[in-house]
Tab-separated table of C-alpha atoms and ligand atoms in Angstrom:
chain	number	residue	atom	x	y	z
A	83	UNK	CA	18.827	-119.035	-26.325
A	84	UNK	CA	19.116	-117.612	-22.833
A	85	UNK	CA	16.533	-115.226	-21.557
A	86	UNK	CA	18.449	-112.117	-21.739
A	87	UNK	CA	19.730	-112.754	-25.496
A	88	UNK	CA	15.863	-113.853	-26.174
A	89	UNK	CA	14.456	-110.449	-24.980
A	90	UNK	CA	17.411	-108.651	-26.790
A	91	UNK	CA	16.577	-110.381	-30.124
A	92	UNK	CA	12.833	-109.716	-29.550
A	93	UNK	CA	13.494	-106.079	-28.739
A	94	UNK	CA	15.679	-105.731	-31.760
A	95	UNK	CA	12.754	-107.053	-33.956
A	96	UNK	CA	10.066	-105.279	-32.428
A	97	UNK	CA	11.708	-101.743	-32.819
A	98	UNK	CA	13.390	-101.571	-36.071
A	99	UNK	CA	14.925	-98.296	-37.157
A	100	UNK	CA	15.563	-97.333	-33.553
A	101	UNK	CA	19.250	-97.695	-32.945
A	102	UNK	CA	19.575	-95.489	-29.858
A	103	UNK	CA	17.173	-97.402	-28.196
A	104	UNK	CA	18.699	-100.690	-29.021
A	105	UNK	CA	21.900	-99.603	-27.993
A	106	UNK	CA	20.770	-98.531	-24.525
A	107	UNK	CA	18.803	-101.682	-23.890
A	108	UNK	CA	21.835	-103.914	-24.963
A	109	UNK	CA	24.202	-102.101	-22.460
A	110	UNK	CA	21.645	-102.535	-19.794
A	111	UNK	CA	20.647	-105.996	-20.379
A	112	UNK	CA	24.032	-107.035	-20.933
A	113	UNK	CA	25.176	-105.879	-17.436
A	114	UNK	CA	22.196	-107.621	-16.099
A	115	UNK	CA	23.092	-111.306	-16.956
A	116	UNK	CA	24.658	-112.386	-13.756
A	117	UNK	CA	21.424	-110.993	-11.624
A	118	UNK	CA	18.865	-112.752	-14.241
A	119	UNK	CA	20.837	-116.130	-13.760
A	120	UNK	CA	21.077	-115.612	-9.894
A	121	UNK	CA	17.382	-114.833	-9.382
A	122	UNK	CA	14.878	-116.661	-11.198
A	123	UNK	CA	11.982	-114.685	-10.426
A	124	UNK	CA	12.661	-112.068	-12.868
A	125	UNK	CA	12.418	-114.667	-15.859
A	126	UNK	CA	9.389	-116.288	-14.408
A	127	UNK	CA	7.599	-113.260	-14.362
A	128	UNK	CA	9.088	-112.045	-17.943
A	129	UNK	CA	9.883	-108.777	-16.185
A	130	UNK	CA	12.590	-108.001	-18.896
A	131	UNK	CA	9.931	-108.011	-21.798
A	132	UNK	CA	7.880	-105.572	-19.345
A	133	UNK	CA	10.758	-103.456	-18.588
A	134	UNK	CA	11.796	-102.551	-22.330
A	135	UNK	CA	8.191	-101.745	-23.462
A	136	UNK	CA	7.211	-98.231	-22.486
A	137	UNK	CA	3.936	-98.005	-20.321
A	138	UNK	CA	2.727	-95.481	-23.023
A	139	UNK	CA	4.224	-93.373	-25.748
A	140	UNK	CA	2.402	-90.257	-26.769
A	141	UNK	CA	3.161	-88.752	-30.155
A	142	UNK	CA	1.626	-85.450	-31.193
A	143	UNK	CA	1.287	-82.804	-33.397
A	144	UNK	CA	2.526	-79.250	-32.582
A	145	UNK	CA	1.378	-76.455	-34.777
A	146	UNK	CA	2.501	-72.980	-34.420
A	147	UNK	CA	3.015	-69.616	-36.552
A	148	UNK	CA	6.541	-68.144	-37.183
A	149	UNK	CA	7.404	-64.605	-37.211
A	150	UNK	CA	6.587	-64.510	-40.997
A	151	UNK	CA	3.177	-65.479	-40.309
A	152	UNK	CA	4.125	-69.219	-41.693
A	153	UNK	CA	2.476	-72.036	-40.055
A	154	UNK	CA	4.853	-74.694	-38.834
A	155	UNK	CA	4.277	-78.083	-37.769
A	156	UNK	CA	6.709	-80.231	-35.368
A	157	UNK	CA	6.632	-83.650	-33.719
A	158	UNK	CA	5.985	-83.864	-30.187
A	159	UNK	CA	6.715	-86.902	-28.006
A	160	UNK	CA	6.403	-87.919	-24.279
A	161	UNK	CA	7.275	-91.718	-23.622
A	162	UNK	CA	6.077	-92.596	-20.033
A	163	UNK	CA	8.210	-95.507	-19.517
A	164	UNK	CA	7.965	-96.826	-16.121
A	165	UNK	CA	6.138	-95.783	-13.115
A	166	UNK	CA	7.054	-98.840	-10.704
A	167	UNK	CA	8.739	-96.276	-8.250
A	168	UNK	CA	6.921	-93.035	-8.744
A	169	UNK	CA	5.429	-90.718	-11.141
A	170	UNK	CA	7.221	-90.377	-14.552
A	171	UNK	CA	10.120	-88.006	-14.337
A	172	UNK	CA	12.587	-86.827	-17.234
A	173	UNK	CA	13.293	-83.845	-19.507
A	174	UNK	CA	12.143	-82.508	-22.570
A	175	UNK	CA	14.428	-82.480	-25.649
A	176	UNK	CA	14.086	-79.727	-28.267
A	177	UNK	CA	16.387	-80.707	-31.093
A	178	UNK	CA	16.125	-81.500	-34.807
A	179	UNK	CA	17.676	-84.679	-34.251
A	180	UNK	CA	14.893	-85.906	-31.694
A	181	UNK	CA	12.842	-88.746	-32.883
A	182	UNK	CA	11.070	-91.983	-31.199
A	183	UNK	CA	14.401	-93.857	-30.881
A	184	UNK	CA	16.253	-90.775	-29.322
A	185	UNK	CA	13.098	-90.397	-26.721
A	186	UNK	CA	12.936	-94.131	-25.801
A	187	UNK	CA	16.585	-94.461	-25.127
A	188	UNK	CA	16.637	-91.554	-22.846
A	189	UNK	CA	13.475	-92.755	-21.256
A	190	UNK	CA	14.799	-96.148	-20.551
A	191	UNK	CA	17.979	-94.820	-19.113
A	192	UNK	CA	16.070	-92.300	-16.982
A	193	UNK	CA	14.428	-95.431	-15.525
A	194	UNK	CA	17.673	-96.668	-13.709
A	195	UNK	CA	19.127	-93.177	-13.261
A	196	UNK	CA	15.996	-92.540	-11.312
A	197	UNK	CA	16.179	-95.405	-9.364
A	198	UNK	CA	19.804	-94.755	-8.392
A	199	UNK	CA	18.985	-91.214	-7.308
A	200	UNK	CA	17.168	-92.781	-4.152
A	201	UNK	CA	14.140	-90.347	-4.941
A	202	UNK	CA	10.640	-91.794	-5.550
A	203	UNK	CA	10.549	-91.175	-9.341
A	204	UNK	CA	9.638	-93.223	-12.102
A	205	UNK	CA	11.240	-92.718	-15.662
A	206	UNK	CA	9.933	-90.674	-18.592
A	207	UNK	CA	11.139	-88.430	-21.426
A	208	UNK	CA	9.666	-86.440	-24.125
A	209	UNK	CA	10.656	-83.435	-26.662
A	210	UNK	CA	10.280	-82.619	-30.105
A	211	UNK	CA	12.236	-82.034	-33.319
A	212	UNK	CA	11.989	-78.298	-33.009
A	213	UNK	CA	15.043	-76.239	-33.167
A	214	UNK	CA	15.171	-73.397	-30.487
A	215	UNK	CA	18.554	-71.841	-31.940
A	216	UNK	CA	17.864	-68.877	-33.979
A	217	UNK	CA	14.043	-68.672	-33.399
A	218	UNK	CA	13.043	-65.392	-31.646
A	219	UNK	CA	11.726	-65.607	-28.002
A	220	UNK	CA	7.930	-64.978	-29.577
A	221	UNK	CA	8.285	-68.116	-31.806
A	222	UNK	CA	9.888	-69.966	-28.682
A	223	UNK	CA	6.688	-69.008	-26.721
A	224	UNK	CA	4.459	-70.153	-29.394
A	225	UNK	CA	5.927	-73.179	-29.918
A	226	UNK	CA	6.003	-74.019	-26.053
A	227	UNK	CA	2.428	-72.958	-25.766
A	228	UNK	CA	1.198	-75.263	-28.536
A	229	UNK	CA	3.527	-78.052	-27.170
A	230	UNK	CA	1.998	-77.938	-23.831
A	231	UNK	CA	-1.459	-77.504	-24.903
A	232	UNK	CA	-1.299	-81.028	-26.143
A	233	UNK	CA	0.786	-82.470	-23.340
A	234	UNK	CA	-1.079	-80.863	-20.459
A	235	UNK	CA	-3.622	-83.782	-20.517
A	236	UNK	CA	-0.998	-86.383	-19.696
A	237	UNK	CA	1.252	-84.586	-17.321
A	238	UNK	CA	0.609	-83.602	-13.622
A	239	UNK	CA	2.488	-83.222	-10.032
A	240	UNK	CA	1.410	-86.816	-9.097
A	241	UNK	CA	1.489	-88.527	-12.790
A	242	UNK	CA	4.314	-87.208	-14.963
A	243	UNK	CA	6.728	-84.107	-14.219
A	244	UNK	CA	8.796	-83.099	-17.132
A	245	UNK	CA	11.779	-80.828	-16.855
A	246	UNK	CA	14.699	-79.689	-19.171
A	247	UNK	CA	17.121	-81.224	-21.337
A	248	UNK	CA	18.920	-80.364	-24.632
A	249	UNK	CA	17.421	-77.068	-25.872
A	250	UNK	CA	15.145	-76.609	-22.867
A	251	UNK	CA	16.197	-74.271	-20.143
A	252	UNK	CA	14.261	-71.839	-17.844
A	253	UNK	CA	13.056	-69.844	-20.646
A	254	UNK	CA	11.324	-72.918	-22.413
A	255	UNK	CA	9.973	-74.090	-18.915
A	256	UNK	CA	8.468	-70.785	-17.904
A	257	UNK	CA	6.576	-70.615	-21.337
A	258	UNK	CA	5.131	-74.123	-20.837
A	259	UNK	CA	4.410	-73.682	-17.097
A	260	UNK	CA	2.457	-70.629	-17.786
A	261	UNK	CA	0.388	-72.186	-20.417
A	262	UNK	CA	-0.158	-75.268	-17.995
A	263	UNK	CA	-1.373	-72.963	-15.361
A	264	UNK	CA	-3.628	-71.120	-17.788
A	265	UNK	CA	-5.358	-74.189	-19.289
A	266	UNK	CA	-5.711	-76.298	-15.879
A	267	UNK	CA	-5.968	-73.191	-13.484
A	268	UNK	CA	-3.529	-75.299	-11.278
A	269	UNK	CA	-0.785	-73.975	-9.773
A	270	UNK	CA	1.290	-77.302	-8.916
A	271	UNK	CA	4.872	-78.753	-9.441
A	272	UNK	CA	4.199	-80.149	-12.843
A	273	UNK	CA	7.365	-79.041	-14.382
A	274	UNK	CA	10.988	-78.902	-12.421
A	275	UNK	CA	13.798	-76.366	-13.435
A	276	UNK	CA	11.244	-73.511	-12.932
A	277	UNK	CA	12.334	-69.872	-12.170
A	278	UNK	CA	13.078	-68.991	-8.479
A	279	UNK	CA	10.347	-66.532	-8.302
A	280	UNK	CA	7.407	-69.303	-9.170
A	281	UNK	CA	8.493	-72.559	-7.465
A	282	UNK	CA	12.004	-73.203	-8.847
A	283	UNK	CA	14.442	-74.753	-6.548
A	284	UNK	CA	17.910	-72.958	-6.035
A	285	UNK	CA	20.807	-75.205	-7.241
A	286	UNK	CA	18.711	-77.084	-9.908
A	287	UNK	CA	20.258	-75.145	-12.727
A	288	UNK	CA	23.790	-76.238	-11.352
A	289	UNK	CA	22.810	-79.591	-10.389
A	290	UNK	CA	23.774	-81.702	-12.985
A	291	UNK	CA	27.073	-80.269	-13.648
A	292	UNK	CA	27.993	-79.951	-9.755
A	293	UNK	CA	26.584	-83.496	-9.287
A	294	UNK	CA	28.889	-84.968	-12.041
A	295	UNK	CA	31.839	-83.644	-10.401
A	296	UNK	CA	30.740	-84.810	-6.925
A	297	UNK	CA	30.423	-88.017	-8.152
A	298	UNK	CA	33.757	-88.062	-10.061
A	299	UNK	CA	35.591	-86.769	-7.153
A	300	UNK	CA	34.226	-90.008	-5.110
A	301	UNK	CA	35.624	-92.144	-7.843
A	302	UNK	CA	38.827	-90.759	-8.453
A	303	UNK	CA	39.748	-90.175	-4.735
A	304	UNK	CA	38.944	-93.617	-4.069
A	305	UNK	CA	42.030	-94.212	-6.355
A	306	UNK	CA	44.312	-91.395	-4.875
A	307	UNK	CA	43.590	-88.648	-7.383
A	308	UNK	CA	42.242	-85.458	-7.082
A	309	UNK	CA	40.476	-82.448	-8.935
A	310	UNK	CA	43.092	-80.152	-7.438
A	311	UNK	CA	45.824	-79.500	-10.262
A	312	UNK	CA	44.102	-81.738	-12.759
A	313	UNK	CA	43.619	-80.984	-16.311
A	314	UNK	CA	40.010	-81.436	-17.426
A	315	UNK	CA	38.443	-81.764	-21.110
A	316	UNK	CA	34.816	-81.034	-21.252
A	317	UNK	CA	32.568	-81.376	-24.048
A	318	UNK	CA	29.465	-79.091	-24.711
A	319	UNK	CA	29.004	-75.453	-23.355
A	320	UNK	CA	25.331	-75.713	-22.319
A	321	UNK	CA	23.647	-76.152	-18.859
A	322	UNK	CA	25.582	-79.450	-17.894
A	323	UNK	CA	28.992	-78.373	-19.381
A	324	UNK	CA	28.949	-75.240	-17.620
A	325	UNK	CA	28.387	-76.059	-14.238
A	326	UNK	CA	30.838	-78.999	-14.480
A	327	UNK	CA	33.269	-76.516	-15.528
A	328	UNK	CA	32.556	-74.252	-12.715
A	329	UNK	CA	32.571	-76.863	-9.971
A	330	UNK	CA	35.772	-78.596	-11.342
A	331	UNK	CA	37.700	-74.967	-11.348
A	332	UNK	CA	36.211	-74.580	-7.765
A	333	UNK	CA	38.085	-77.841	-7.036
A	334	UNK	CA	41.301	-76.556	-8.107
A	335	UNK	CA	41.532	-78.067	-11.718
A	336	UNK	CA	42.112	-76.461	-15.212
A	337	UNK	CA	39.487	-76.885	-17.515
A	338	UNK	CA	40.906	-76.665	-21.009
A	339	UNK	CA	38.202	-77.488	-23.412
A	340	UNK	CA	34.477	-76.821	-24.228
A	341	UNK	CA	32.556	-77.490	-27.544
A	342	UNK	CA	29.370	-76.443	-29.511
A	343	UNK	CA	27.892	-77.835	-32.478
A	344	UNK	CA	30.243	-75.582	-34.639
A	345	UNK	CA	33.390	-76.026	-32.971
A	346	UNK	CA	35.467	-76.161	-29.937
A	347	UNK	CA	38.127	-74.057	-28.036
A	348	UNK	CA	41.336	-75.223	-26.386
A	349	UNK	CA	42.386	-73.005	-23.840
A	350	UNK	CA	45.884	-74.245	-22.322
A	351	UNK	CA	45.720	-72.202	-19.316
A	352	UNK	CA	41.956	-72.640	-18.501
A	353	UNK	CA	38.687	-71.469	-20.003
A	354	UNK	CA	37.201	-68.148	-18.684
A	355	UNK	CA	34.173	-69.323	-17.139
A	356	UNK	CA	32.407	-66.023	-16.315
A	357	UNK	CA	32.681	-65.117	-19.890
A	358	UNK	CA	31.624	-68.490	-21.235
A	359	UNK	CA	28.678	-68.547	-18.909
A	360	UNK	CA	27.582	-65.185	-20.322
A	361	UNK	CA	28.033	-65.741	-23.642
A	362	UNK	CA	26.044	-68.882	-23.449
A	363	UNK	CA	23.144	-68.290	-20.825
A	364	UNK	CA	22.954	-64.673	-21.465
A	365	UNK	CA	23.748	-63.807	-24.991
A	366	UNK	CA	22.842	-67.201	-26.465
A	367	UNK	CA	26.093	-66.872	-28.432
A	368	UNK	CA	28.538	-69.254	-30.222
A	369	UNK	CA	31.854	-70.553	-29.237
A	370	UNK	CA	33.796	-68.698	-32.119
A	371	UNK	CA	32.916	-65.231	-30.490
A	372	UNK	CA	34.650	-66.532	-27.401
A	373	UNK	CA	37.614	-67.364	-29.450
A	374	UNK	CA	37.431	-63.771	-31.097
A	375	UNK	CA	37.653	-62.173	-27.436
A	376	UNK	CA	40.379	-64.602	-26.383
A	377	UNK	CA	43.552	-64.706	-28.435
A	378	UNK	CA	44.907	-67.254	-25.979
A	379	UNK	CA	42.533	-69.801	-27.235
A	380	UNK	CA	42.632	-72.131	-30.202
A	381	UNK	CA	39.482	-72.595	-31.904
A	382	UNK	CA	38.880	-75.481	-34.272
A	383	UNK	CA	36.042	-76.704	-36.287
A	384	UNK	CA	37.438	-80.166	-36.854
A	385	UNK	CA	38.046	-82.966	-34.758
A	386	UNK	CA	36.898	-83.329	-31.081
A	387	UNK	CA	37.944	-81.857	-27.721
A	388	UNK	CA	38.992	-85.523	-26.805
A	389	UNK	CA	42.254	-85.289	-28.731
A	390	UNK	CA	43.726	-82.749	-26.217
A	391	UNK	CA	45.992	-83.955	-23.216
A	392	UNK	CA	43.864	-84.204	-19.946
A	393	UNK	CA	43.576	-86.185	-16.808
A	394	UNK	CA	39.834	-86.386	-16.581
A	395	UNK	CA	37.306	-86.127	-19.319
A	396	UNK	CA	33.704	-84.930	-19.001
A	397	UNK	CA	31.627	-85.473	-22.010
A	398	UNK	CA	28.644	-83.126	-21.579
A	399	UNK	CA	27.009	-82.586	-24.958
A	400	UNK	CA	25.178	-85.378	-26.663
A	401	UNK	CA	24.726	-89.013	-27.247
A	402	UNK	CA	27.507	-90.970	-29.120
A	403	UNK	CA	29.897	-88.042	-29.370
A	404	UNK	CA	33.094	-90.141	-27.676
A	405	UNK	CA	34.188	-92.748	-30.293
A	406	UNK	CA	36.817	-95.660	-30.487
A	407	UNK	CA	39.292	-93.031	-31.896
A	408	UNK	CA	38.635	-90.847	-29.129
A	409	UNK	CA	38.979	-93.450	-26.497
A	410	UNK	CA	42.194	-94.211	-28.056
A	411	UNK	CA	43.569	-90.741	-27.954
A	412	UNK	CA	42.444	-90.133	-24.272
A	413	UNK	CA	44.207	-93.285	-23.154
A	414	UNK	CA	47.384	-92.466	-25.338
A	415	UNK	CA	47.433	-89.148	-23.553
A	416	UNK	CA	47.269	-90.593	-20.115
A	417	UNK	CA	43.762	-89.737	-19.091
A	418	UNK	CA	42.604	-91.753	-15.937
A	419	UNK	CA	38.781	-90.954	-15.621
A	420	UNK	CA	36.027	-90.603	-17.713
A	421	UNK	CA	32.710	-89.390	-16.229
A	422	UNK	CA	29.301	-88.953	-18.319
A	423	UNK	CA	27.670	-85.579	-18.146
A	424	UNK	CA	25.576	-86.341	-20.889
A	425	UNK	CA	23.301	-89.362	-21.728
A	426	UNK	CA	25.281	-92.091	-23.643
A	427	UNK	CA	27.933	-89.870	-24.998
A	428	UNK	CA	30.305	-92.917	-25.270
A	429	UNK	CA	29.650	-95.576	-27.772
A	430	UNK	CA	29.798	-99.171	-26.665
A	431	UNK	CA	33.175	-99.861	-28.177
A	432	UNK	CA	34.810	-96.557	-26.878
A	433	UNK	CA	33.392	-97.925	-23.357
A	434	UNK	CA	35.017	-101.206	-23.671
A	435	UNK	CA	38.302	-99.496	-24.637
A	436	UNK	CA	38.526	-97.458	-21.718
A	437	UNK	CA	37.764	-100.022	-19.331
A	438	UNK	CA	40.032	-102.351	-20.822
A	439	UNK	CA	42.909	-99.992	-20.706
A	440	UNK	CA	41.863	-99.539	-16.890
A	441	UNK	CA	40.462	-95.913	-16.892
A	442	UNK	CA	37.844	-95.174	-14.223
A	443	UNK	CA	34.543	-94.743	-16.084
A	444	UNK	CA	31.313	-93.577	-14.455
A	445	UNK	CA	28.323	-93.946	-16.915
A	446	UNK	CA	25.845	-91.025	-17.383
A	447	UNK	CA	22.820	-92.671	-15.478
A	448	UNK	CA	24.747	-92.376	-12.544
A	449	UNK	CA	27.135	-89.403	-12.963
A	450	UNK	CA	24.600	-87.044	-14.465
A	451	UNK	CA	21.938	-88.153	-11.673
A	452	UNK	CA	22.373	-84.972	-9.716
A	453	UNK	CA	20.115	-83.008	-12.097
A	454	UNK	CA	16.866	-85.058	-11.841
A	455	UNK	CA	17.698	-85.771	-8.161
A	456	UNK	CA	17.431	-82.013	-7.414
A	457	UNK	CA	14.297	-81.812	-9.686
A	458	UNK	CA	12.905	-84.419	-7.093
A	459	UNK	CA	14.077	-82.231	-4.327
A	460	UNK	CA	12.189	-79.130	-6.153
A	461	UNK	CA	8.909	-81.336	-6.066
A	462	UNK	CA	9.424	-82.035	-2.562
A	463	UNK	CA	9.694	-78.177	-1.778
A	464	UNK	CA	6.591	-77.440	-3.998
A	465	UNK	CA	4.439	-80.411	-2.151
A	466	UNK	CA	5.730	-78.775	1.051
A	467	UNK	CA	5.313	-74.973	-0.140
A	468	UNK	CA	8.761	-74.360	1.071
A	469	UNK	CA	11.985	-73.105	-0.343
A	470	UNK	CA	15.427	-74.377	0.931
A	471	UNK	CA	18.560	-72.484	1.204
A	472	UNK	CA	21.356	-73.195	-1.828
A	473	UNK	CA	23.482	-74.584	1.035
A	474	UNK	CA	20.554	-77.009	1.966
A	475	UNK	CA	20.151	-78.295	-1.368
A	476	UNK	CA	23.835	-78.304	-2.261
A	477	UNK	CA	24.431	-80.652	0.656
A	478	UNK	CA	21.698	-82.794	-0.185
A	479	UNK	CA	22.740	-83.234	-3.756
A	480	UNK	CA	26.357	-83.911	-2.608
A	481	UNK	CA	24.940	-86.568	-0.173
A	482	UNK	CA	22.828	-88.143	-2.951
A	483	UNK	CA	25.838	-88.309	-5.264
A	484	UNK	CA	28.051	-89.797	-2.709
A	485	UNK	CA	25.487	-92.465	-2.032
A	486	UNK	CA	24.906	-93.218	-5.871
A	487	UNK	CA	28.793	-93.754	-5.879
A	488	UNK	CA	28.555	-95.921	-2.903
A	489	UNK	CA	25.617	-98.207	-4.348
A	490	UNK	CA	27.111	-98.646	-7.868
A	491	UNK	CA	30.578	-99.745	-6.248
A	492	UNK	CA	28.975	-101.957	-3.876
A	493	UNK	CA	26.682	-103.630	-6.775
A	494	UNK	CA	29.591	-103.877	-9.120
A	495	UNK	CA	31.718	-105.620	-6.160
A	496	UNK	CA	28.948	-107.956	-5.118
A	497	UNK	CA	28.554	-109.457	-8.774
A	498	UNK	CA	32.457	-109.718	-8.787
A	499	UNK	CA	33.091	-106.901	-11.171
A	500	UNK	CA	34.783	-104.420	-8.832
A	501	UNK	CA	35.050	-100.876	-10.147
A	502	UNK	CA	32.974	-101.619	-13.321
A	503	UNK	CA	30.710	-98.749	-12.597
A	504	UNK	CA	28.661	-99.477	-15.892
A	505	UNK	CA	27.511	-103.030	-14.398
A	506	UNK	CA	27.271	-101.534	-10.752
A	507	UNK	CA	24.813	-98.836	-12.021
A	508	UNK	CA	22.651	-101.012	-14.124
A	509	UNK	CA	22.447	-103.616	-11.678
A	510	UNK	CA	21.769	-101.318	-8.516
A	511	UNK	CA	19.169	-99.170	-10.803
A	512	UNK	CA	17.502	-102.255	-11.982
A	513	UNK	CA	17.040	-104.020	-8.789
A	514	UNK	CA	14.772	-101.748	-6.912
A	515	UNK	CA	12.386	-101.083	-10.274
A	516	UNK	CA	12.269	-104.911	-10.806
A	517	UNK	CA	11.303	-105.569	-7.359
A	518	UNK	CA	8.574	-102.823	-7.127
A	519	UNK	CA	7.145	-104.220	-10.389
A	520	UNK	CA	7.402	-107.689	-9.025
A	521	UNK	CA	5.549	-106.532	-5.931
A	522	UNK	CA	2.884	-104.714	-7.994
A	523	UNK	CA	1.999	-107.765	-9.966
A	524	UNK	CA	1.420	-108.266	-13.818
A	525	UNK	CA	0.735	-104.343	-14.875
B	799	LIG	P1	22.355	-77.761	-23.450
B	799	LIG	O1	21.042	-77.570	-24.603
B	799	LIG	O2	22.153	-76.526	-22.750
B	799	LIG	O3	23.446	-77.999	-24.277
B	799	LIG	C1	23.789	-78.818	-25.158
B	799	LIG	C2	25.193	-78.723	-25.517
B	799	LIG	O4	25.849	-79.669	-26.014
B	799	LIG	C3	25.484	-77.272	-26.174
B	799	LIG	O5	26.710	-76.792	-26.174
B	799	LIG	C4	25.224	-77.877	-27.727
B	799	LIG	O6	25.730	-77.113	-28.709
B	799	LIG	C5	26.005	-79.454	-27.659
B	799	LIG	N1	25.258	-80.183	-28.455
B	799	LIG	C6	23.952	-80.601	-28.420
B	799	LIG	N2	23.502	-81.501	-29.273
B	799	LIG	C7	24.730	-81.582	-30.154
B	799	LIG	C8	25.128	-82.409	-31.413
B	799	LIG	N3	24.105	-83.281	-31.811
B	799	LIG	N4	26.491	-82.293	-31.772
B	799	LIG	C9	27.280	-81.456	-31.256
B	799	LIG	N5	26.864	-80.539	-30.141
B	799	LIG	C10	25.759	-80.824	-29.793
B	799	LIG	O7	21.869	-79.399	-23.013
B	799	LIG	P2	22.016	-79.790	-21.482
B	799	LIG	O8	23.795	-79.320	-21.027
B	799	LIG	O9	20.962	-79.921	-20.735
B	799	LIG	O10	22.458	-81.376	-21.961
B	799	LIG	C11	23.601	-81.996	-22.208
B	799	LIG	C12	23.713	-83.228	-21.956
B	799	LIG	O11	23.079	-83.708	-20.839
B	799	LIG	C13	22.463	-83.870	-22.832
B	799	LIG	O12	23.004	-85.535	-23.142
B	799	LIG	C14	21.481	-84.237	-21.836
B	799	LIG	O13	20.509	-85.289	-22.148
B	799	LIG	C15	22.195	-84.455	-20.390
B	799	LIG	N6	21.535	-84.125	-19.314
B	799	LIG	C16	20.923	-83.020	-18.877
B	799	LIG	C17	20.652	-82.882	-17.807
B	799	LIG	C18	20.054	-81.628	-17.462
B	799	LIG	O14	19.507	-81.368	-16.294
B	799	LIG	N7	19.846	-80.404	-18.167
B	799	LIG	C19	20.523	-83.881	-16.542
B	799	LIG	C20	21.251	-85.094	-17.151
B	799	LIG	C21	21.827	-85.200	-18.274
B	799	LIG	P3	24.799	-76.301	-29.582
B	799	LIG	O15	24.397	-75.291	-28.636
B	799	LIG	O16	25.859	-75.675	-30.832
B	799	LIG	O17	23.651	-77.102	-29.777
B	800	LIG	O1	18.648	-86.610	-18.449
B	800	LIG	C1	18.056	-86.101	-17.236
B	800	LIG	O2	18.272	-86.672	-16.177
B	800	LIG	C2	17.389	-84.787	-17.436
B	800	LIG	N1	17.554	-83.835	-18.473
B	800	LIG	C3	16.823	-84.104	-16.163
B	800	LIG	C4	15.590	-84.645	-15.789
B	800	LIG	C5	14.740	-83.993	-14.981
B	800	LIG	O3	13.530	-84.436	-14.588
B	800	LIG	O4	15.346	-83.203	-14.204
């Protein structure tokens, strides 16, 4: 067996019942075959075996009291995956589906994404199986305070800097930051995605969605396409989806879909962004309420947004939400580009179909890197005790996304896989981390 296959077999054997983690590792390691063949120092130093094992996984009890006075217990996680190029950095996800496999897949992806960002940040991820939906603000605060009362021991501005992800936005970051400061007495950039009055960065909220569209624009314009006049299908209606929708509209596209875990909307003439943003960000409402107020829209609780005719598809909800049959529908409907706002939203079978059919495909670790990149810009501002203007941050975000597109295209071409941005992203992201690991010895 060759080295990559050995490591894949070993990883599967050592991590039973972790399908998402194995899926992410398989995708990355498969892409790395030409690099591993060309550069024997990686095998000689057994680098892949070290890469797939987190430096540290912290799992902890999170007890809290609900509004009825009942004691609740959730599981908390922080996987500090790789610190070769900087302190661990990555979001916290609060969703009932969270388990060790999900956090490890996200942490593993984060290593390469953060490397691609060009910023000095390592990879980590955390979260809990806590469900914030339907909880009162007091319950969310009680949970966040308990979560950070354990996690604070392991994080810090120079060790590990968590941020948001599914179910964790400005409200949760605020509660966690307040508790961290109370316990440690330190006012430091230990979390990103903070509110603007206490160390947050302008444009961080918009950054993942905007960055996704910036990267997608580079990719499609290289082939003579444009967002101007394009029909765009988006899934999700959370942080990433909302600001992808806004930027696509600003560039002249018509965004025809959005979804949440109950259903999805089809708006033939374009979604009402201001209404949607207020419904989701302020009212914490559901999409069926959008449908009630918009007779023009079709609301469905079955099927997925990918059945709609579109030019560009932007999956922005969660992992494995775009399947083989969805890929077939997109291809049949003439879609020419898919860019992943979510982490690993397309199944491996779907990716293969899309690429074989000649669609442009930008994987999440490149396409959604604008969020963590702007988090790193927030860290920079915190260290400098300065706040940059929105224009300055947006301009930096834009140039980061342009650079990511450039490095993933060049890496793909260098290994004879022109326009295969999956391979390009994995190789470009890997090399920097791998070389840093080699330079630092067996650690
Ligand atoms: P939010 O919690 O703000 O929004 C998530 C959206 O996806 C909601 O509309 C939610 O619907 C839907 N969704 C989540 N889980 C499921 C599920 N299992 N089935 C169906 N719908 C689901 O999260 P974000 O927008 O921050 O994150 C979306 C994706 O983007 C995730 O994959 C995340 O890892 C990734 N990402 C996020 C970044 C960030 O900066 N926030 C950065 C890079 C990537 P509902 O409200 O009904 O649950
Ligand atoms: O998946 C991701 O990159 C995020 N959830 C953002 C991480 C961050 O540290 O801003």
